[in-house]
Tab-separated table of C-alpha atoms in Angstrom:
chain	number	residue	atom	x	y	z
A	28	MET	CA	20.853	-23.741	-17.584
A	29	ASN	CA	17.635	-22.805	-15.785
A	30	THR	CA	16.518	-24.897	-12.830
A	31	PRO	CA	12.893	-25.259	-11.730
A	32	PRO	CA	11.971	-22.661	-9.092
A	33	VAL	CA	11.959	-23.865	-5.495
A	34	ALA	CA	8.508	-23.746	-3.885
A	35	THR	CA	8.113	-20.941	-1.372
A	36	PRO	CA	8.115	-22.449	2.168
A	37	ARG	CA	4.884	-21.932	4.078
A	38	GLY	CA	6.803	-20.770	7.112
A	39	PHE	CA	8.422	-18.001	5.103
A	40	VAL	CA	5.079	-16.895	3.671
A	41	ALA	CA	3.487	-16.831	7.128
A	42	LEU	CA	6.289	-14.831	8.782
A	43	TYR	CA	6.647	-12.510	5.813
A	44	THR	CA	2.900	-11.829	5.703
A	45	LEU	CA	2.884	-11.152	9.453
A	46	ALA	CA	5.794	-8.711	9.092
A	47	TYR	CA	4.218	-7.003	6.086
A	48	CYS	CA	1.023	-6.512	8.084
A	49	GLY	CA	3.236	-5.130	10.850
A	50	LEU	CA	4.331	-2.352	8.512
A	51	PHE	CA	0.690	-1.322	8.085
A	52	VAL	CA	0.256	-1.461	11.848
A	53	ALA	CA	3.278	0.839	12.113
A	54	PHE	CA	1.562	3.609	10.154
A	55	MET	CA	-2.204	3.182	9.851
A	56	PRO	CA	-3.212	3.974	13.451
A	57	PHE	CA	-0.994	7.038	13.287
A	58	VAL	CA	-2.184	8.465	9.967
A	59	SER	CA	-5.857	7.651	10.593
A	60	ILE	CA	-6.254	8.718	14.249
A	61	LEU	CA	-3.168	9.560	16.306
A	62	LEU	CA	-1.841	12.237	13.952
A	63	GLN	CA	-5.158	14.088	13.891
A	64	VAL	CA	-5.305	14.026	17.698
A	65	LYS	CA	-1.743	15.345	17.926
A	66	VAL	CA	-2.364	18.124	15.412
A	67	ALA	CA	-5.488	19.214	17.274
A	68	ALA	CA	-3.558	19.285	20.543
A	69	ILE	CA	-0.777	21.470	19.104
A	70	ASP	CA	-2.903	23.982	17.167
A	71	PRO	CA	-6.660	23.426	17.613
A	72	ALA	CA	-7.622	26.648	15.832
A	73	ASN	CA	-5.727	25.752	12.651
A	74	ARG	CA	-5.908	21.966	12.821
A	75	VAL	CA	-7.243	21.473	9.293
A	76	ALA	CA	-4.572	23.598	7.639
A	77	LEU	CA	-1.790	22.154	9.788
A	78	LEU	CA	-2.908	18.597	9.060
A	79	GLY	CA	-2.890	19.274	5.317
A	80	GLN	CA	0.596	20.766	5.468
A	81	VAL	CA	1.929	17.873	7.541
A	82	VAL	CA	0.404	15.241	5.252
A	83	LEU	CA	1.727	16.894	2.100
A	84	GLY	CA	5.203	17.385	3.557
A	85	GLY	CA	5.225	13.814	4.810
A	86	ALA	CA	4.281	12.489	1.384
A	87	LEU	CA	7.186	14.354	-0.211
A	88	ILE	CA	9.641	13.030	2.398
A	89	ALA	CA	8.239	9.518	1.976
A	90	SER	CA	8.782	9.602	-1.788
A	91	ILE	CA	12.449	10.503	-1.415
A	92	ALA	CA	13.064	8.250	1.586
A	93	ASN	CA	11.528	5.202	-0.080
A	94	ILE	CA	13.774	5.442	-3.139
A	95	ALA	CA	16.863	6.031	-0.965
A	96	ALA	CA	15.968	3.097	1.293
A	97	GLY	CA	15.415	0.832	-1.713
A	98	TRP	CA	18.808	1.820	-3.125
A	99	LEU	CA	20.537	1.162	0.212
A	100	SER	CA	18.847	-2.222	0.553
A	101	ASP	CA	20.083	-3.147	-2.941
A	102	ILE	CA	23.643	-2.444	-1.808
A	103	GLY	CA	23.167	-4.630	1.256
A	104	TRP	CA	21.562	-7.415	-0.775
A	105	ARG	CA	24.422	-7.453	-3.277
A	106	ARG	CA	26.944	-7.717	-0.434
A	107	SER	CA	25.218	-10.129	1.937
A	108	GLY	CA	22.169	-11.558	0.171
A	109	SER	CA	19.894	-10.061	2.837
A	110	ARG	CA	17.677	-6.994	3.279
A	111	ARG	CA	16.901	-7.527	6.957
A	112	SER	CA	19.443	-5.055	8.350
A	113	PRO	CA	17.702	-1.838	7.137
A	114	ILE	CA	14.361	-3.263	8.295
A	115	ALA	CA	15.792	-3.814	11.783
A	116	VAL	CA	17.301	-0.310	11.861
A	117	GLY	CA	14.006	1.160	10.671
A	118	LEU	CA	12.124	-0.619	13.459
A	119	VAL	CA	14.400	0.924	16.081
A	120	LEU	CA	14.186	4.358	14.472
A	121	ILE	CA	10.400	4.310	14.230
A	122	ALA	CA	10.196	3.799	17.992
A	123	LEU	CA	12.417	6.859	18.446
A	124	ALA	CA	10.332	8.778	15.904
A	125	PHE	CA	7.102	8.071	17.789
A	126	ALA	CA	8.797	9.311	20.959
A	127	ALA	CA	9.794	12.512	19.132
A	128	ILE	CA	6.244	13.011	17.848
A	129	HIS	CA	4.880	12.491	21.366
A	130	CYS	CA	7.254	15.181	22.678
A	131	ALA	CA	6.449	17.670	19.891
A	132	GLN	CA	4.860	20.862	21.191
A	133	THR	CA	5.075	23.173	18.167
A	134	PRO	CA	4.222	22.821	14.446
A	135	GLY	CA	7.910	23.036	13.506
A	136	TRP	CA	8.862	20.285	15.943
A	137	LEU	CA	5.984	18.161	14.655
A	138	PHE	CA	7.128	18.617	11.043
A	139	ALA	CA	10.663	17.511	11.938
A	140	ALA	CA	9.439	14.521	13.952
A	141	ILE	CA	7.136	13.350	11.166
A	142	ALA	CA	9.937	13.699	8.610
A	143	PHE	CA	12.048	11.449	10.867
A	144	TRP	CA	9.110	9.022	11.171
A	145	GLN	CA	8.715	8.857	7.380
A	146	VAL	CA	12.409	8.047	6.952
A	147	ALA	CA	12.184	5.279	9.558
A	148	LEU	CA	9.001	3.805	8.070
A	149	ASN	CA	10.358	3.751	4.535
A	150	LEU	CA	13.645	2.271	5.708
A	151	MET	CA	11.509	-0.765	6.582
A	152	PHE	CA	8.994	-0.580	3.762
A	153	ALA	CA	11.275	-0.423	0.713
A	154	PRO	CA	13.387	-3.501	1.516
A	155	MET	CA	10.386	-5.465	2.785
A	156	VAL	CA	8.595	-5.043	-0.549
A	157	ALA	CA	11.742	-6.069	-2.449
A	158	VAL	CA	11.963	-9.299	-0.442
A	159	ILE	CA	9.005	-10.704	-2.428
A	160	ALA	CA	10.892	-10.305	-5.680
A	161	ASP	CA	14.049	-11.766	-4.097
A	162	GLU	CA	12.472	-14.787	-2.461
A	163	VAL	CA	9.204	-15.706	-4.197
A	164	PRO	CA	9.295	-17.429	-7.617
A	165	ASP	CA	7.080	-15.961	-10.333
A	166	ALA	CA	4.810	-19.003	-10.095
A	167	ASP	CA	3.964	-18.060	-6.476
A	168	LYS	CA	3.910	-14.261	-6.710
A	169	GLY	CA	0.167	-14.033	-7.326
A	170	ARG	CA	-0.626	-16.170	-4.279
A	171	VAL	CA	1.676	-14.196	-1.997
A	172	SER	CA	0.622	-10.792	-3.385
A	173	GLY	CA	-3.035	-11.752	-2.943
A	174	LEU	CA	-2.417	-12.888	0.629
A	175	LEU	CA	-0.834	-9.531	1.428
A	176	GLY	CA	-4.258	-8.005	0.747
A	177	ILE	CA	-5.064	-8.678	4.416
A	178	SER	CA	-2.509	-6.038	5.450
A	179	HIS	CA	-4.852	-3.078	4.975
A	180	PRO	CA	-7.732	-4.496	7.063
A	181	ILE	CA	-5.244	-5.564	9.741
A	182	GLY	CA	-3.974	-1.982	9.787
A	183	VAL	CA	-7.529	-0.695	10.184
A	184	LEU	CA	-8.192	-3.079	13.084
A	185	SER	CA	-4.928	-2.091	14.752
A	186	ALA	CA	-6.122	1.512	14.913
A	187	ALA	CA	-8.993	0.341	17.115
A	188	ALA	CA	-6.582	-1.769	19.203
A	189	VAL	CA	-4.098	1.002	20.056
A	190	THR	CA	-6.914	3.408	20.966
A	191	ALA	CA	-8.671	0.909	23.266
A	192	PRO	CA	-9.744	2.207	26.701
A	193	MET	CA	-6.845	0.401	28.392
A	194	PHE	CA	-4.386	2.740	26.664
A	195	VAL	CA	-5.042	6.027	28.411
A	196	GLY	CA	-3.272	9.059	27.042
A	197	GLU	CA	-1.177	9.830	24.006
A	198	GLY	CA	2.031	8.265	25.292
A	199	ALA	CA	0.378	4.917	26.028
A	200	ARG	CA	-1.154	4.828	22.567
A	201	PHE	CA	2.153	5.527	20.831
A	202	ALA	CA	3.848	2.861	22.965
A	203	ALA	CA	1.125	0.330	22.149
A	204	ASN	CA	1.502	1.128	18.448
A	205	VAL	CA	5.267	0.495	18.543
A	206	VAL	CA	4.984	-2.726	20.553
A	207	LEU	CA	2.275	-4.182	18.330
A	208	ALA	CA	4.242	-3.442	15.158
A	209	ALA	CA	7.445	-4.849	16.667
A	210	VAL	CA	5.752	-8.075	17.779
A	211	MET	CA	4.644	-8.649	14.175
A	212	ILE	CA	7.941	-7.705	12.466
A	213	LEU	CA	10.524	-9.252	14.820
A	214	PRO	CA	9.745	-12.936	14.027
A	215	PHE	CA	10.621	-12.284	10.384
A	216	LEU	CA	13.895	-10.588	11.350
A	217	LEU	CA	14.860	-13.306	13.815
A	218	PHE	CA	13.786	-16.532	12.118
A	219	VAL	CA	13.796	-15.978	8.336
A	220	ARG	CA	16.887	-16.500	6.231
A	221	GLU	CA	16.768	-15.269	2.640
A	222	ARG	CA	17.555	-17.892	0.002
A	223	GLY	CA	17.426	-15.817	-3.181
A	224	ALA	CA	14.819	-18.184	-4.622
A	225	GLY	CA	13.034	-15.564	-6.736
A	226	ASP	CA	13.186	-15.863	-10.517
A	227	GLY	CA	16.123	-14.061	-12.102
A	228	ALA	CA	18.186	-13.974	-8.919
A	229	SER	CA	21.174	-15.476	-10.692
A	230	ASN	CA	20.928	-13.517	-13.933
A	231	ASP	CA	23.359	-10.709	-14.689
A	232	ASP	CA	22.102	-7.215	-15.402
A	233	ALA	CA	22.511	-7.323	-19.166
A	234	ALA	CA	20.685	-10.615	-19.587
A	235	ALA	CA	17.823	-9.514	-17.348
A	236	ALA	CA	17.465	-6.049	-18.835
A	237	SER	CA	17.286	-7.424	-22.363
A	238	VAL	CA	14.116	-9.339	-21.558
A	239	VAL	CA	11.779	-6.469	-20.666
A	240	PRO	CA	11.391	-3.387	-22.890
A	241	ARG	CA	11.663	-0.091	-20.996
A	242	GLY	CA	8.283	0.896	-22.425
A	243	ASP	CA	6.628	-1.940	-20.508
A	244	LEU	CA	8.070	-0.652	-17.243
A	245	ILE	CA	6.679	2.799	-18.015
A	246	ARG	CA	3.284	1.301	-18.890
A	247	ALA	CA	3.262	-0.611	-15.618
A	248	TRP	CA	4.035	2.602	-13.690
A	249	VAL	CA	1.348	4.626	-15.487
A	250	ALA	CA	-1.244	1.878	-15.074
A	251	ARG	CA	-0.721	1.661	-11.326
A	252	LEU	CA	-0.690	5.446	-10.968
A	253	ALA	CA	-4.048	5.713	-12.742
A	254	MET	CA	-5.631	3.008	-10.600
A	255	GLN	CA	-4.244	4.548	-7.406
A	256	VAL	CA	-5.715	7.902	-8.445
A	257	ALA	CA	-9.107	6.218	-8.746
A	258	GLY	CA	-8.639	4.563	-5.352
A	259	ASN	CA	-7.591	7.789	-3.625
A	260	GLY	CA	-10.516	9.679	-5.077
A	261	LEU	CA	-12.894	6.957	-3.931
A	262	THR	CA	-11.458	6.953	-0.403
A	263	ALA	CA	-11.650	10.742	-0.149
A	264	TYR	CA	-15.283	11.134	-1.224
A	265	ALA	CA	-17.064	7.820	-0.619
A	266	PHE	CA	-18.448	8.837	2.785
A	267	PHE	CA	-19.878	12.125	1.508
A	268	HIS	CA	-21.463	10.252	-1.411
A	269	PHE	CA	-23.051	7.714	0.952
A	270	ALA	CA	-24.274	10.466	3.267
A	271	ASP	CA	-25.997	12.228	0.351
A	272	ARG	CA	-27.987	9.042	-0.299
A	273	TRP	CA	-28.774	8.048	3.277
A	274	ARG	CA	-32.502	8.256	4.057
A	275	GLY	CA	-32.641	6.353	7.340
A	276	ASP	CA	-32.798	7.494	10.942
A	277	GLY	CA	-29.767	9.253	12.396
A	278	ASP	CA	-26.595	10.063	10.522
A	279	ALA	CA	-24.918	7.829	7.962
A	280	ALA	CA	-21.744	7.062	9.943
A	281	GLY	CA	-22.935	3.758	11.433
A	282	PRO	CA	-24.425	2.300	8.236
A	283	VAL	CA	-21.389	3.390	6.214
A	284	ALA	CA	-19.016	1.740	8.701
A	285	ARG	CA	-20.996	-1.505	8.579
A	286	ALA	CA	-21.109	-1.473	4.779
A	287	MET	CA	-17.365	-0.892	4.596
A	288	ALA	CA	-16.710	-3.748	7.044
A	289	ILE	CA	-18.705	-6.157	4.884
A	290	VAL	CA	-16.934	-4.929	1.764
A	291	THR	CA	-13.524	-5.397	3.420
A	292	ALA	CA	-14.281	-9.048	4.197
A	293	VAL	CA	-15.371	-9.707	0.608
A	294	VAL	CA	-12.351	-7.878	-0.812
A	295	VAL	CA	-9.843	-9.901	1.234
A	296	VAL	CA	-11.291	-13.234	0.108
A	297	ALA	CA	-11.581	-12.152	-3.526
A	298	THR	CA	-7.987	-10.913	-3.648
A	299	ILE	CA	-6.553	-14.099	-2.142
A	300	VAL	CA	-8.571	-16.274	-4.544
A	301	ALA	CA	-7.616	-14.157	-7.573
A	302	GLY	CA	-3.939	-14.325	-6.640
A	303	ARG	CA	-3.960	-18.111	-6.386
A	304	TRP	CA	-5.962	-18.455	-9.585
A	305	SER	CA	-3.610	-16.212	-11.541
A	306	ASP	CA	-0.668	-18.421	-10.503
A	307	ARG	CA	-2.474	-21.484	-11.799
A	308	VAL	CA	-3.454	-19.829	-15.068
A	309	GLY	CA	0.065	-18.473	-15.483
A	310	GLY	CA	-0.905	-14.944	-16.543
A	311	ARG	CA	-1.761	-11.693	-14.770
A	312	LYS	CA	-3.196	-9.563	-17.578
A	313	PRO	CA	-6.571	-11.349	-17.905
A	314	PHE	CA	-7.162	-10.708	-14.225
A	315	LEU	CA	-6.037	-7.081	-14.533
A	316	GLY	CA	-8.532	-6.633	-17.361
A	317	GLY	CA	-11.353	-8.202	-15.349
A	318	ALA	CA	-10.479	-6.138	-12.288
A	319	THR	CA	-10.528	-2.964	-14.395
A	320	LEU	CA	-14.036	-3.776	-15.599
A	321	LEU	CA	-15.136	-4.179	-11.978
A	322	VAL	CA	-13.635	-0.818	-10.993
A	323	VAL	CA	-15.219	1.022	-13.919
A	324	ALA	CA	-18.621	-0.646	-13.457
A	325	GLY	CA	-18.568	-0.026	-9.710
A	326	LEU	CA	-17.680	3.663	-10.002
A	327	ILE	CA	-20.329	4.293	-12.625
A	328	GLY	CA	-22.802	2.350	-10.497
A	329	MET	CA	-22.002	4.607	-7.550
A	330	ALA	CA	-22.446	7.681	-9.743
A	331	ILE	CA	-25.916	6.729	-10.984
A	332	ALA	CA	-27.293	4.831	-7.964
A	333	PRO	CA	-30.225	6.792	-6.506
A	334	GLY	CA	-30.104	5.162	-3.085
A	335	PHE	CA	-27.760	4.050	-0.332
A	336	VAL	CA	-27.900	0.323	-1.093
A	337	GLY	CA	-27.072	0.813	-4.762
A	338	ALA	CA	-24.151	3.073	-3.885
A	339	ALA	CA	-22.906	0.502	-1.338
A	340	ILE	CA	-23.016	-2.279	-3.934
A	341	GLY	CA	-21.127	-0.089	-6.380
A	342	TYR	CA	-18.570	0.672	-3.687
A	343	GLY	CA	-18.094	-3.026	-2.976
A	344	VAL	CA	-17.603	-3.858	-6.644
A	345	THR	CA	-15.111	-1.012	-7.021
A	346	GLN	CA	-13.063	-1.950	-3.980
A	347	THR	CA	-12.939	-5.585	-5.053
A	348	GLY	CA	-11.643	-4.607	-8.473
A	349	LEU	CA	-9.110	-2.173	-7.003
A	350	SER	CA	-7.718	-4.689	-4.547
A	351	VAL	CA	-7.382	-7.457	-7.135
A	352	PHE	CA	-5.822	-5.081	-9.682
A	353	LEU	CA	-3.235	-3.649	-7.285
A	354	ALA	CA	-2.253	-7.050	-5.871
A	355	LEU	CA	-1.798	-8.723	-9.247
A	356	HIS	CA	-0.212	-5.627	-10.746
A	357	SER	CA	2.416	-5.887	-7.992
A	358	ALA	CA	3.055	-9.504	-8.961
A	359	LEU	CA	3.377	-8.568	-12.646
A	360	ALA	CA	5.587	-5.550	-11.922
A	361	MET	CA	8.020	-7.707	-9.962
A	362	GLN	CA	8.262	-10.048	-12.936
A	363	LEU	CA	9.118	-7.070	-15.164
A	364	LEU	CA	11.974	-5.695	-13.051
A	365	PRO	CA	15.032	-5.317	-15.293
A	366	SER	CA	17.674	-6.456	-12.807
A	367	PRO	CA	17.726	-8.345	-9.505
A	368	ARG	CA	20.567	-6.037	-8.422
A	369	THR	CA	18.304	-2.962	-8.329
A	370	ARG	CA	14.961	-4.395	-7.221
A	371	GLY	CA	14.708	-2.238	-4.115
A	372	ARG	CA	15.299	1.002	-6.025
A	373	ASP	CA	12.999	0.043	-8.918
A	374	LEU	CA	10.139	-0.996	-6.642
A	375	ALA	CA	10.587	2.252	-4.677
A	376	ILE	CA	10.163	4.213	-7.904
A	377	LEU	CA	7.010	2.207	-8.549
A	378	ASN	CA	5.911	3.128	-5.035
A	379	LEU	CA	5.692	6.782	-6.108
A	380	THR	CA	2.317	5.758	-7.507
A	381	ASN	CA	1.167	5.407	-3.877
A	382	THR	CA	2.180	8.924	-2.802
A	383	LEU	CA	1.538	11.106	-5.866
A	384	PRO	CA	-2.236	10.390	-6.031
A	385	ALA	CA	-2.671	12.069	-2.633
A	386	CYS	CA	-2.677	15.378	-4.510
A	387	VAL	CA	-5.637	14.380	-6.680
A	388	PRO	CA	-8.723	14.693	-4.396
A	389	PRO	CA	-8.391	18.484	-3.945
A	390	LEU	CA	-8.106	18.889	-7.731
A	391	LEU	CA	-11.230	16.809	-8.266
A	392	ALA	CA	-13.136	18.854	-5.715
A	393	ALA	CA	-12.203	22.048	-7.542
A	394	LEU	CA	-13.723	20.690	-10.752
A	395	VAL	CA	-17.139	19.921	-9.237
A	396	PRO	CA	-19.589	22.852	-9.194
A	397	ALA	CA	-21.091	23.640	-5.807
A	398	GLY	CA	-24.235	21.600	-5.202
A	399	ALA	CA	-23.663	19.346	-8.210
A	400	GLY	CA	-23.036	16.228	-6.139
A	401	LEU	CA	-20.214	13.747	-6.474
A	402	GLY	CA	-21.578	11.614	-9.301
A	403	ALA	CA	-19.455	13.467	-11.856
A	404	VAL	CA	-16.328	12.831	-9.768
A	405	PHE	CA	-16.908	9.081	-9.846
A	406	VAL	CA	-17.456	9.131	-13.592
A	407	VAL	CA	-14.115	10.915	-14.024
A	408	LEU	CA	-12.467	8.361	-11.748
A	409	ALA	CA	-13.988	5.563	-13.831
A	410	LEU	CA	-12.424	7.036	-16.975
A	411	VAL	CA	-9.043	7.305	-15.236
A	412	ALA	CA	-9.293	3.693	-14.072
A	413	ALA	CA	-10.236	2.552	-17.578
A	414	GLY	CA	-7.157	4.292	-18.938
A	415	GLY	CA	-5.008	2.561	-16.338
A	416	GLY	CA	-6.446	-0.838	-17.147
A	417	LEU	CA	-5.934	-0.401	-20.884
A	418	THR	CA	-2.355	0.684	-20.243
A	419	ALA	CA	-1.743	-2.471	-18.204
A	420	LEU	CA	-3.163	-4.621	-20.985
A	421	ALA	CA	-0.757	-2.927	-23.417
A	422	ILE	CA	2.220	-4.428	-21.563
A	423	ARG	CA	3.760	-6.777	-24.105
A	424	SER	CA	6.118	-8.830	-21.965
A	425	GLU	CA	4.930	-11.058	-19.161
A	426	ARG	CA	7.329	-13.673	-17.942
């Protein structure tokens, strides 16, 4: 006999959100600034090539490590009802990994240290993501997934924090990065106790797997992959597109940064509101469809906008749609998981949609004739996003 889901405690949501943001703090300053500085220090003449090799190798390691970490956290959850142990181990290891990266003096050493760092990061990331499915009832998943939309802007702000003038030198910056991430993650590890309040936590594998057709899981994976491809392409080429349309004094860096800051604020609010609203409505797919329309309209608007302001508006519309789609897709995907016993592994497989799209921007660049501009790229991305949205709408089961 089914019992009504227990409401998610506010204290849990607050500590979980803080810890989830801590994961972004653990990697965003590094991948956006500190890694580039380190690469340039090791091999300044070949920094571009070395950075590309390190990023690609890291993405491959991350894909494998995330699935392995999810599988290990499933084993721990089945035995103890908790996923906090691998998160705690990962936090310790990431401090050691940053120390290894700081000590790296050769490309080979740097490769090994970053591989270690990816393992440590994903040892935290995979179980932390699975905690939502374990602990948050379906009726609250939209609200919590929407709230987690603040994690990316917090990660961006943390990059400015760990590179502040008070942190002089590479070692101080790495230390600041570790301490800031730990301060955000430790309260969750110390004060939260998992209750297994998520829907389906008491179902056996056969009963749970019979509810969701395998085809729907594949559709969910393809839909997210397509939308992440659109997002990666946008991130890779948005600045160049803005710069092509800038007609003001000086370079476009300042105006682009200000436009992106405004867009980030709008995106955070829109994602939180959409998540709460989807919980009240009781369905995710209408919001996924609306978000897809925003992404497609925004990308096409960027492609055809003759000026900077029009391109900025298109960018804002696109980012809003992307954020809402990815947040509510996460909520829907968690509801589709076939078994509570393998949530960590299954969500890690879904997470491949975050790493595979990193290979797309170079392919897109190869398709654009020299001097043709980036409008055609954004049209292609719009078509990819439309395909992803239609695939999401084709999901038949939504519980």
